[in-house]
Short mmCIF file of C-alpha atoms in Angstrom, two decimals:
data_model
loop_
_atom_site.label_atom_id
_atom_site.label_comp_id
_atom_site.label_asym_id
_atom_site.label_seq_id
_atom_site.Cartn_x
_atom_site.Cartn_y
_atom_site.Cartn_z
CA MET U 1 -0.98 -0.88 -7.46
CA ALA U 2 0.15 -4.35 -6.46
CA THR U 3 -0.45 -7.32 -8.70
CA PRO U 4 -3.22 -9.62 -7.50
CA LYS U 5 -1.93 -12.30 -5.18
CA LYS U 6 -3.48 -15.77 -5.21
CA PHE U 7 -4.36 -17.29 -1.87
CA PRO U 8 -5.14 -20.98 -1.33
CA THR U 9 -8.75 -22.10 -1.09
CA LEU U 10 -10.71 -25.35 -1.12
CA VAL U 11 -12.68 -24.21 -4.17
CA PRO U 12 -11.06 -21.70 -6.52
CA LEU U 13 -13.66 -19.23 -7.79
CA GLU U 14 -13.88 -17.41 -11.09
CA GLN U 15 -15.33 -13.93 -11.12
CA LYS U 16 -17.88 -13.35 -13.86
CA GLU U 17 -19.40 -9.97 -14.61
CA GLY U 18 -19.35 -7.51 -11.74
CA THR U 19 -19.76 -9.27 -8.42
CA GLN U 20 -20.94 -12.65 -9.69
CA PHE U 21 -18.77 -15.69 -9.04
CA GLN U 22 -18.81 -19.23 -10.34
CA VAL U 23 -17.01 -22.50 -9.71
CA PRO U 24 -14.78 -23.37 -12.68
CA LYS U 25 -16.36 -26.03 -14.88
CA SER U 26 -13.08 -27.95 -14.91
CA LEU U 27 -13.29 -28.47 -11.14
CA SER U 28 -14.58 -31.96 -10.45
CA LYS U 29 -14.45 -32.16 -6.66
CA VAL U 30 -16.36 -29.68 -4.51
CA PRO U 31 -16.99 -30.17 -0.75
CA SER U 32 -20.37 -31.78 -0.07
CA TRP U 33 -21.44 -28.85 2.12
CA PHE U 34 -20.92 -26.27 -0.63
CA HIS U 35 -23.76 -25.34 -2.98
CA SER U 36 -23.56 -22.98 -5.93
CA GLU U 37 -26.40 -20.80 -4.60
CA PHE U 38 -24.00 -19.71 -1.83
CA LEU U 39 -22.13 -17.70 -4.49
CA ARG U 40 -25.02 -15.24 -4.89
CA SER U 41 -24.61 -13.11 -1.79
CA PRO U 42 -21.21 -13.14 -0.10
CA ARG U 43 -20.54 -11.24 3.10
CA THR U 44 -17.68 -8.76 2.86
CA VAL U 45 -15.05 -8.18 5.56
CA ARG U 46 -12.49 -5.39 5.19
CA PHE U 47 -9.42 -4.72 7.30
CA GLU U 48 -5.82 -3.60 6.97
CA ALA U 49 -3.88 -5.77 4.53
CA ARG U 50 -0.93 -5.97 6.94
CA LEU U 51 -3.12 -8.14 9.19
CA LEU U 52 -4.02 -10.67 6.48
CA GLU U 53 -1.00 -12.93 6.91
CA ARG U 54 -1.11 -12.57 10.69
CA ILE U 55 -4.69 -13.87 10.65
CA PHE U 56 -4.43 -16.53 7.92
CA GLY U 57 -0.73 -17.43 8.08
CA LYS U 58 2.04 -16.86 5.59
CA ASP U 59 0.59 -16.67 2.08
CA GLY U 60 -2.86 -17.53 3.50
CA ASP U 61 -1.93 -21.12 4.33
CA LEU U 62 -4.68 -21.35 6.97
CA ILE U 63 -7.52 -20.33 4.64
CA PRO U 64 -8.35 -23.92 3.54
CA HIS U 65 -8.46 -25.02 7.19
CA VAL U 66 -10.81 -22.18 8.16
CA GLU U 67 -13.00 -23.02 5.16
CA CYS U 68 -13.17 -26.69 6.07
CA VAL U 69 -13.99 -26.09 9.73
CA SER U 70 -16.48 -23.28 9.12
CA HIS U 71 -18.13 -24.70 5.97
CA THR U 72 -17.59 -21.42 4.18
CA LEU U 73 -15.42 -20.36 1.27
CA LEU U 74 -13.11 -17.39 1.72
CA HIS U 75 -12.03 -15.39 -1.28
CA VAL U 76 -9.44 -12.63 -1.01
CA ASN U 77 -11.09 -10.31 -3.51
CA ARG U 78 -8.81 -7.32 -3.17
CA TRP U 79 -5.39 -7.22 -1.63
CA ASN U 80 -3.02 -4.29 -1.57
CA PRO U 81 -0.09 -4.73 0.85
CA ASP U 82 -0.13 -1.02 1.72
CA GLY U 83 -3.89 -0.65 1.94
CA GLU U 84 -6.97 -2.66 2.63
CA ALA U 85 -7.81 -6.33 2.23
CA GLU U 86 -11.29 -7.44 1.25
CA ILE U 87 -12.41 -10.96 2.10
CA LEU U 88 -15.60 -12.38 0.63
CA VAL U 89 -17.25 -15.07 2.75
CA PHE U 90 -19.47 -17.53 0.86
CA GLY U 91 -21.76 -20.03 2.59
CA ARG U 92 -24.95 -20.32 4.56
CA PRO U 93 -25.95 -16.86 5.89
CA TYR U 94 -25.51 -17.70 9.58
CA PHE U 95 -22.11 -19.30 8.86
CA GLN U 96 -21.12 -16.18 6.91
CA GLN U 97 -22.11 -14.03 9.85
CA ASP U 98 -20.13 -16.13 12.35
CA VAL U 99 -17.01 -16.29 10.18
CA ALA U 100 -17.13 -12.56 9.39
CA ALA U 101 -17.46 -11.77 13.11
CA MET U 102 -14.58 -14.13 13.92
CA ILE U 103 -12.32 -12.51 11.30
CA LYS U 104 -13.17 -9.02 12.64
CA LYS U 105 -12.40 -10.09 16.21
CA VAL U 106 -9.08 -11.67 15.25
CA ALA U 107 -8.18 -8.54 13.24
CA ASP U 108 -9.03 -6.40 16.31
CA HIS U 109 -6.84 -8.67 18.45
CA PHE U 110 -3.83 -8.28 16.15
CA ARG U 111 -4.48 -4.53 15.88
CA GLN U 112 -4.35 -4.30 19.68
CA LEU U 113 -1.14 -6.35 19.80
CA SER U 114 0.44 -4.01 17.25
CA LEU U 115 -0.56 -0.96 19.25
CA GLN U 116 0.66 -2.53 22.48
CA SER U 117 4.05 -3.44 20.98
CA ALA U 118 4.36 0.07 19.52
CA ASP U 119 3.59 1.56 22.95
CA ASP U 120 6.14 -0.76 24.60
CA ALA U 121 8.79 0.20 22.05
CA SER U 122 8.20 3.94 22.53
CA ALA U 123 8.27 3.52 26.33
CA LYS U 124 11.59 1.67 26.14
CA GLU U 125 12.96 4.36 23.83
CA ALA U 126 11.87 7.12 26.20
CA GLU U 127 13.41 5.23 29.13
CA ALA U 128 16.67 4.79 27.24
CA GLN U 129 16.80 8.52 26.52
CA GLN U 130 16.19 9.36 30.19
CA LEU U 131 18.94 7.09 31.53
CA PRO U 132 21.90 9.17 30.23
CA VAL U 133 20.35 12.30 31.79
CA ALA U 134 19.92 10.54 35.15
CA ASP U 135 23.51 9.22 34.96
CA ALA U 136 24.87 12.69 34.20
CA ARG U 137 22.98 14.17 37.17
CA ALA U 138 24.32 11.48 39.50
CA LYS U 139 27.90 12.14 38.37
CA SER U 140 27.60 15.91 38.83
CA GLN U 141 26.44 15.57 42.43
#
């Protein structure tokens, strides 16, 4: 299993027992829109880990921007490069719902792009294999 990777965030979270999270006591500056009660019930979004950096940029560089704009905190709870990524969304319930839906839609978009590029590559490969046969037929006639 891969070692846990740290992704940037506006407020780093510490995981207590089980699924409980807390803001580190050493952290002095927390965004004014964030309240500790938001840590009680995060919304979970799961998708293929290969899409994580396509959605949030290399090494998750866009996570702080998404957090700032959406007034939510995003925590990459589980990340396995060959498996599934799990994102926890903390914030007001309706913000959680919107951000989770946005992440799912962006993941679907990148999934479709991957499928489309795979289809294009296989079509080009099939075309390349057919060209020598067509050339050989033309020469024999």
